[in-house]
Each structure stands twice: as C-alpha cells, then as structure tokens.
Coordinates of C-alpha atoms (C1' of nucleotides) and ligand atoms in Angstrom, one line a residue:
Chain A
M1103 CA 148.9 154.6 189.0
S1104 CA 146.7 157.7 188.6
D1105 CA 143.7 156.9 190.7
L1106 CA 140.2 156.3 189.3
V1107 CA 138.7 159.5 190.6
T1108 CA 141.4 161.6 189.0
R1109 CA 140.9 159.8 185.7
L1110 CA 137.2 160.3 185.9
R1111 CA 137.5 164.0 186.6
R1112 CA 139.3 164.4 183.2
H1113 CA 136.1 163.6 181.4
N1114 CA 134.3 166.6 182.8
W1115 CA 132.2 164.2 184.8
R1116 CA 130.7 165.5 188.0
I1117 CA 132.2 163.8 191.0
T1118 CA 129.3 163.7 193.4
P1119 CA 129.7 162.2 196.9
Q1120 CA 127.9 159.1 195.7
R1121 CA 130.1 158.7 192.7
R1122 CA 133.2 159.2 194.8
V1123 CA 132.2 156.5 197.3
I1124 CA 131.5 154.1 194.5
A1125 CA 134.8 154.8 192.7
E1126 CA 136.8 154.5 195.9
T1127 CA 135.1 151.3 196.9
L1128 CA 135.8 149.8 193.5
E1129 CA 139.4 150.8 193.5
G1130 CA 140.1 150.2 197.2
S1131 CA 140.2 146.4 196.8
H1132 CA 142.1 144.3 194.3
V1133 CA 139.3 141.9 193.7
H1134 CA 136.7 142.2 191.0
F1135 CA 133.5 143.1 192.6
T1136 CA 129.9 142.7 191.4
A1137 CA 127.5 145.7 191.5
D1138 CA 125.9 144.3 194.6
E1139 CA 129.2 143.7 196.4
I1140 CA 130.1 147.3 195.7
L1141 CA 126.7 148.5 197.0
E1142 CA 127.1 146.4 200.1
R1143 CA 130.4 148.0 200.9
A1144 CA 129.7 151.5 199.8
V1145 CA 126.6 151.6 202.0
E1146 CA 128.8 151.3 205.0
R1147 CA 130.1 154.7 204.2
M1148 CA 126.9 156.2 202.8
P1149 CA 123.8 154.4 204.1
E1150 CA 121.3 156.3 201.9
L1151 CA 123.1 155.3 198.7
S1152 CA 120.7 153.5 196.3
R1153 CA 121.1 150.5 194.2
A1154 CA 120.1 152.4 191.1
T1155 CA 122.9 154.9 191.6
V1156 CA 125.5 152.1 191.9
Y1157 CA 124.3 150.6 188.6
N1158 CA 124.1 153.9 186.8
T1159 CA 127.5 155.0 188.0
L1160 CA 129.2 151.7 187.1
N1161 CA 127.6 151.9 183.6
E1162 CA 128.8 155.4 183.1
M1163 CA 132.4 154.6 184.2
V1164 CA 132.4 151.7 181.8
A1165 CA 131.1 154.0 179.0
L1166 CA 133.9 156.5 179.8
G1167 CA 136.4 153.7 179.3
E1168 CA 137.8 154.0 182.8
V1169 CA 136.3 150.7 184.2
L1170 CA 136.1 147.3 182.6
E1171 CA 133.0 145.2 182.7
L1172 CA 133.9 141.5 182.9
T1173 CA 131.3 138.8 182.0
L1174 CA 133.3 135.7 182.8
D1175 CA 130.6 133.5 184.0
G1176 CA 126.9 133.7 183.4
R1177 CA 126.2 135.3 186.8
S1178 CA 126.8 138.9 187.8
K1179 CA 129.0 141.2 185.8
R1180 CA 132.2 142.2 187.6
Y1181 CA 133.9 145.5 187.5
D1182 CA 137.6 146.2 187.1
P1183 CA 139.0 149.6 187.9
N1184 CA 142.3 148.6 186.3
A1185 CA 141.3 149.7 182.8
D1186 CA 144.5 151.6 182.2
H1187 CA 146.7 148.5 182.5
E1188 CA 146.2 145.8 179.8
H1189 CA 145.8 142.5 181.4
H1190 CA 144.0 139.2 181.3
H1191 CA 142.3 136.9 183.8
L1192 CA 143.0 133.5 185.3
I1193 CA 140.0 131.8 187.0
C1194 CA 139.8 128.8 189.2
E1195 CA 137.1 126.4 188.0
G1196 CA 136.8 125.0 191.5
C1197 CA 136.2 128.1 193.6
G1198 CA 136.0 131.0 191.3
L1199 CA 139.2 132.7 192.5
M1200 CA 140.3 135.3 189.9
K1201 CA 143.8 136.7 189.3
D1202 CA 145.1 139.4 187.0
V1203 CA 147.7 138.0 184.6
H1204 CA 149.9 139.4 181.9
A1205 CA 150.6 137.4 178.8
M1206 CA 153.9 137.6 176.9
A1207 CA 152.3 138.4 173.6
D1208 CA 149.4 140.4 172.2
P1209 CA 146.8 138.0 171.0
V1210 CA 145.7 140.3 168.3
D1211 CA 149.1 139.6 166.6
W1212 CA 148.3 135.9 166.7
L1213 CA 145.2 136.2 164.6
P1214 CA 146.1 135.7 160.9
G1215 CA 144.7 138.1 158.3
D1216 CA 142.6 135.4 156.7
E1217 CA 140.9 134.7 160.0
R1218 CA 139.7 138.2 160.5
H1219 CA 136.7 138.1 158.2
G1220 CA 137.3 141.7 157.2
F1221 CA 136.9 143.0 160.7
A1222 CA 138.9 145.9 162.1
V1223 CA 140.1 144.0 165.2
T1224 CA 140.9 146.4 168.0
R1225 CA 141.4 144.3 171.1
A1226 CA 141.4 140.9 172.6
S1227 CA 141.1 139.4 176.0
I1228 CA 142.2 136.0 177.2
T1229 CA 140.4 134.1 179.9
Y1230 CA 142.7 131.4 181.4
R1231 CA 141.1 128.6 183.4
G1232 CA 142.4 126.0 185.7
L1233 CA 142.6 125.0 189.3
C1234 CA 144.1 127.2 192.1
P1235 CA 146.6 125.6 194.6
E1236 CA 143.9 125.0 197.2
C1237 CA 141.5 123.4 194.8
Q1238 CA 144.3 121.2 193.5
A1239 CA 145.0 120.0 197.1
A1240 CA 141.4 119.5 197.9
Q1241 CA 141.0 117.3 194.8
S1242 CA 143.8 114.8 195.3
Chain B
M830 CA 132.6 116.0 161.8
S831 CA 131.4 113.4 164.2
D832 CA 127.9 114.7 164.9
L833 CA 126.8 115.8 168.3
V834 CA 124.3 113.0 168.9
T835 CA 126.9 110.4 168.2
R836 CA 129.3 112.1 170.6
L837 CA 126.6 112.3 173.2
R838 CA 125.7 108.6 172.9
R839 CA 129.2 107.7 173.9
H840 CA 128.6 109.0 177.4
N841 CA 125.8 106.4 178.0
W842 CA 123.5 109.3 177.9
R843 CA 119.9 108.5 176.9
I844 CA 119.0 110.1 173.6
T845 CA 115.3 110.9 174.1
P846 CA 113.3 112.5 171.4
Q847 CA 113.5 115.8 173.2
R848 CA 117.3 115.6 173.5
R849 CA 117.7 114.6 169.9
V850 CA 115.7 117.6 168.7
I851 CA 117.7 120.0 170.9
A852 CA 121.0 118.5 169.8
E853 CA 120.1 118.6 166.1
T854 CA 118.8 122.2 166.4
L855 CA 122.0 123.3 168.1
E856 CA 124.2 121.6 165.5
G857 CA 122.1 122.4 162.5
S858 CA 123.1 126.0 162.3
H859 CA 126.5 127.5 162.4
V860 CA 125.6 130.4 164.7
H861 CA 125.7 130.4 168.4
F862 CA 122.2 130.2 169.7
T863 CA 120.8 131.2 173.1
A864 CA 118.7 128.8 175.0
D865 CA 115.5 130.6 174.0
E866 CA 116.5 130.7 170.3
I867 CA 117.0 126.9 170.5
L868 CA 113.6 126.5 172.1
E869 CA 111.9 128.7 169.5
R870 CA 113.3 126.5 166.7
A871 CA 113.0 123.2 168.3
V872 CA 109.4 123.8 169.1
E873 CA 108.7 123.9 165.4
R874 CA 109.5 120.2 165.3
M875 CA 108.2 119.2 168.7
P876 CA 105.5 121.6 169.9
E877 CA 105.1 120.2 173.4
L878 CA 108.8 120.7 174.2
S879 CA 109.3 122.7 177.4
R880 CA 111.7 125.4 178.3
A881 CA 112.9 123.5 181.3
T882 CA 114.0 120.6 179.2
V883 CA 115.9 122.9 176.9
Y884 CA 117.8 124.4 179.8
N885 CA 118.3 121.0 181.5
T886 CA 119.6 119.4 178.3
L887 CA 121.9 122.2 177.4
N888 CA 123.4 122.2 180.9
E889 CA 123.9 118.4 180.7
M890 CA 125.6 118.6 177.3
V891 CA 127.9 121.3 178.7
A892 CA 128.7 119.1 181.8
L893 CA 129.5 116.2 179.4
G894 CA 132.0 118.5 177.7
E895 CA 130.3 118.2 174.3
V896 CA 128.9 121.7 174.1
L897 CA 130.5 125.0 175.1
E898 CA 128.7 127.6 177.0
L899 CA 129.8 131.1 175.9
T900 CA 129.2 134.2 178.1
L901 CA 130.5 136.9 175.9
D902 CA 128.2 139.7 177.0
G903 CA 126.1 140.1 180.0
R904 CA 123.0 138.9 178.3
S905 CA 122.0 135.3 177.5
K906 CA 124.5 132.5 177.4
R907 CA 125.2 131.1 174.0
Y908 CA 125.8 127.5 173.2
D909 CA 128.4 126.2 170.8
P910 CA 128.2 122.6 169.5
N911 CA 131.7 122.8 168.2
A912 CA 133.4 121.7 171.4
D913 CA 135.7 119.2 169.7
H914 CA 137.5 121.9 167.6
E915 CA 139.6 124.3 169.6
H916 CA 138.7 127.8 168.5
H917 CA 138.1 131.4 169.6
H918 CA 135.6 134.1 168.9
L919 CA 135.6 137.4 167.1
I920 CA 132.7 139.7 167.9
C921 CA 131.5 142.9 166.3
E922 CA 131.0 145.7 168.9
G923 CA 128.5 147.3 166.5
C924 CA 126.1 144.6 165.7
G925 CA 127.1 141.6 167.8
L926 CA 128.0 139.4 164.8
M927 CA 130.1 136.6 166.0
K928 CA 132.7 134.5 164.0
D929 CA 134.7 131.4 164.9
V930 CA 138.5 132.1 164.6
H931 CA 141.6 130.1 165.0
A932 CA 144.8 131.6 166.5
M933 CA 148.2 130.6 165.3
A934 CA 149.4 129.6 168.8
D935 CA 148.0 128.3 172.0
P936 CA 147.6 131.2 174.5
V937 CA 148.4 128.9 177.4
D938 CA 152.0 129.0 176.1
W939 CA 152.0 132.8 176.4
L940 CA 151.5 132.8 180.1
P941 CA 154.8 132.8 181.9
G942 CA 155.2 130.5 184.9
D943 CA 155.5 133.4 187.3
E944 CA 152.2 134.7 186.2
R945 CA 150.4 131.4 187.0
H946 CA 150.0 131.9 190.8
G947 CA 150.4 128.2 191.4
F948 CA 147.4 127.4 189.3
A949 CA 147.2 124.3 187.1
V950 CA 146.2 126.1 183.9
T951 CA 144.2 123.8 181.6
R952 CA 142.8 126.0 178.9
A953 CA 142.4 129.5 177.6
S954 CA 139.9 131.2 175.3
I955 CA 140.4 134.5 173.5
T956 CA 137.6 137.0 172.7
Y957 CA 138.6 139.3 169.9
R958 CA 136.6 142.4 169.4
G959 CA 136.3 144.9 166.6
L960 CA 134.0 146.1 163.9
C961 CA 132.7 144.0 161.1
P962 CA 132.8 145.2 157.5
E963 CA 129.3 146.5 157.5
C964 CA 129.6 148.3 160.8
Q965 CA 132.8 149.9 159.5
A966 CA 131.0 151.2 156.4
A967 CA 128.1 152.5 158.4
Q968 CA 130.4 154.4 160.6
S969 CA 132.4 156.3 158.0
Chain C
dT224 C1' 116.6 184.3 194.2
dC225 C1' 115.1 181.8 190.3
dC226 C1' 115.8 178.6 186.6
dT227 C1' 117.6 174.9 184.3
dT228 C1' 120.0 170.8 184.1
dC229 C1' 121.9 166.9 186.0
dT230 C1' 121.6 163.5 189.8
dT231 C1' 119.6 160.4 193.0
dT232 C1' 116.0 157.7 194.8
dA233 C1' 112.4 153.9 195.6
dG234 C1' 110.1 150.8 193.6
dA235 C1' 108.1 148.8 189.5
dC236 C1' 109.4 146.1 185.8
dA237 C1' 112.0 142.9 182.5
dT238 C1' 114.8 139.0 181.5
dA239 C1' 117.4 134.9 182.1
dG240 C1' 117.7 131.0 184.5
dT241 C1' 116.7 127.5 188.4
dC242 C1' 113.8 124.7 191.2
dT243 C1' 109.7 121.9 192.5
dA244 C1' 106.3 118.6 192.4
dA245 C1' 103.7 115.9 189.7
dG246 C1' 103.1 113.0 185.9
dC247 C1' 105.2 110.3 182.1
dT248 C1' 108.4 106.8 179.7
dA249 C1' 111.7 103.3 178.9
dG250 C1' 113.6 99.3 179.9
dG251 C1' 114.8 95.6 183.2
dA252 C1' 112.9 91.9 186.3
dT253 C1' 109.6 88.7 187.1
Chain D
dA1367 C1' 102.9 90.7 179.2
dT1368 C1' 103.0 93.2 183.7
dC1369 C1' 105.2 95.5 187.3
dC1370 C1' 108.7 98.4 189.1
dT1371 C1' 112.1 101.8 189.3
dA1372 C1' 114.9 105.2 187.8
dG1373 C1' 115.3 108.7 185.0
dC1374 C1' 113.0 112.3 182.1
dT1375 C1' 109.7 115.9 181.0
dT1376 C1' 106.5 119.4 182.2
dA1377 C1' 104.1 123.9 183.8
dG1378 C1' 104.6 127.2 186.5
dA1379 C1' 106.5 129.3 190.7
dC1380 C1' 110.5 131.3 192.2
dT1381 C1' 115.2 133.8 192.2
dA1382 C1' 118.8 136.8 190.7
dT1383 C1' 120.4 140.4 188.1
dG1384 C1' 119.8 144.4 185.9
dT1385 C1' 116.9 148.4 183.7
dC1386 C1' 113.4 151.9 183.7
dT1387 C1' 110.2 155.5 185.5
dA1388 C1' 108.6 159.3 187.8
dA1389 C1' 109.3 162.3 191.4
dA1390 C1' 112.3 164.7 194.5
dG1391 C1' 116.9 166.7 195.4
dA1392 C1' 121.4 169.2 194.4
dA1393 C1' 124.3 172.4 191.9
dG1394 C1' 125.5 176.3 189.6
dG1395 C1' 124.7 180.3 186.4
dA1396 C1' 121.9 184.5 185.3
Ligands
MN2445 MN1 141.5 142.6 186.3
MN2446 MN1 132.3 128.8 168.2
ZN2447 ZN1 140.1 127.3 193.6
ZN2448 ZN1 128.9 144.7 162.9

DNA sequence: TCCTTCTTTAGACATAGTCTAAGCTAGGAT
DNA sequence: ATCCTAGCTTAGACTATGTCTAAAGAAGGA
C-alpha cells in the first residue's frame, strides 16, 4: 500500500508540515475519523495547528481523489484514507461501529440499463447495516 | 400504494392536522425533500406550522419505519416516503438530480460470511453516482 | 534581497438540527 | 358538560458542523 503522503506528492501538491501531520494522522489509524477527531489527534504533534487548516486540507485531499468523504449518518463527515482500495462499509445500528467490507460483485453491474435513466453511471457504494456482536449480546 | 397517512395510523399514532399536512406534503411529490423544503410547502396550507413540528414529525415517522432518512451528501437530510418499496438511489454528481432505482439482486447476498465480522446484517442500500443526460451534454 | 504566490491562522459567519419551557388540544373520567 | 391528563405544538435559544475572510506567515524564483 503506497502511503497517502506519497500519493499526494504525485499531484504536485506541496507537503507542508501541517499537511503531513494531517495525512499521517488520517492514515495512522484504521478507523474513519471526523475532521474534529483528526484535529484533536494532530494537535498533539503540532499544537499550533488550526481547525481551518484541517478542514481545508481534508477537502483538498478529497478533491485530489486520494481520500474519501463518507456521509453515512447525518452527523459529521468521516474521512477514509483508503481511496485506492474499492470497498464498502458495514455499520452497527446500535453503537455506530464501522467496518470496511468487500462485496463479491460490483453493484454497477446489477443495475439494469432501463433503470439508469440515461445516466453515465461511474460508481456505486453500498452501506450495510446491522448489529455488531456486542450489540446483539446486549439486546438479548 | 397504501398511502402514508394510512400506514401511520396503524401505529396508533395520532394524526393531528399538522402531521397530516406534513405527511401529505412529503408523499405528494416524487422528489426527496429536505425538512426545510417540506416546511416551505406545508406552510402554504397551514401558515402557523412551526419548524420544530416538521422536524419532530419527520423524526417520528422515521422511527416508526414509515419514512426513510437519506444522508447522501453532507448537507441536509432528505426524507423518502417510499419506505415500503425496497429501492436504491442514483445521483448526478453534476447537478444533484436523484432517481429511485431497483437493482437486480439484494446486495446483502453479495456480502460473504467472512466479511460480516460477526454482525447480524439486516439491510443494505446502494448509492449509485454518475452524470445525468443533461450534465453529460453540458460537459462535452 | 525582493517579489509573488501559496498557506496558515483566528475568529466571524452560515446552516442544519435539537432542546426547552410554555401554552394548547383532544379525549377519557366524572 | 367540565375537569384532568397526557401528548402535541410553538418560538426561540442553543449546539454542532462546516465555510469564509482578512491578515500574517512561509517558500522559492529572479
Ligand atoms: Mn473505509
Ligand atoms: Mn427514494
Ligand atoms: Zn454495536
Ligand atoms: Zn446532472
């Protein structure tokens, strides 16, 4: 897996100290952080880092196509550094736990031509929902 | 199509004049309105209707399972009265146009057991993205 | 060094949604 | 019919998330 900073550099995008800290914070963990969670953690390494820079940087990384923006609930957006590996998400309706998953088929292939309304369909993402093991146990 | 008010009544849910106007506004159109779009239109029939009641009522209809809450972008939630017909959504990345679509298979079946992380997976929704005919024309 | 461009920053602003406290309504009990 | 209670509605304050602005701060080429 070519790391995020390397991928970003290919876009002739200046890797400032702030941008490096943000990218490394984003990639360092395997969860899907919100902007404020990234700020919270990045600030431990760079105390003067501002909220505006975190938002600006995340938006730029999304525009470059190197980070995915997930809007799975109506709360904060979440950022996913794993943009170079096609995958979907499985979310627990009890506690919000989120897992990356891989489906056996490309959902675009399962959309018949007469359901496309003339669109040029380029991609599809699946959101699976259910209960995680702990929330199942808590419920019964 | 058993209408939304009828479905709501089955839950022993009081159909007040406000709730009726909101439900009928939601169902009357085939687009997916935001809360404020519903307020805007419902107020034409009931000028004293408040924003809080629109939000309260939509949340209750979602909790009853009779309306779907869609969070497809990071902006406002959208509400879909068509909760009794399984379907997915196709969105134009140019203009935001949204269409209901029906896939040929249930995506839950495409998720292998070893990708379920012990979850009890209950449902899945697909978001298709692409360009609508008009945005394709505008681009070329 | 000087100049230009890009980046960062604090804080103001915008928007979407929730909460609160008070008043209102509907319907059952008397 | 009147009273009572539970639930509903309301305006507006409040919260959370994200964007914008204007000024100051790098960076790098001439
Ligand atoms: Mn992911
Ligand atoms: Mn729909
Ligand atoms: Zn859970
Ligand atoms: Zn379009």
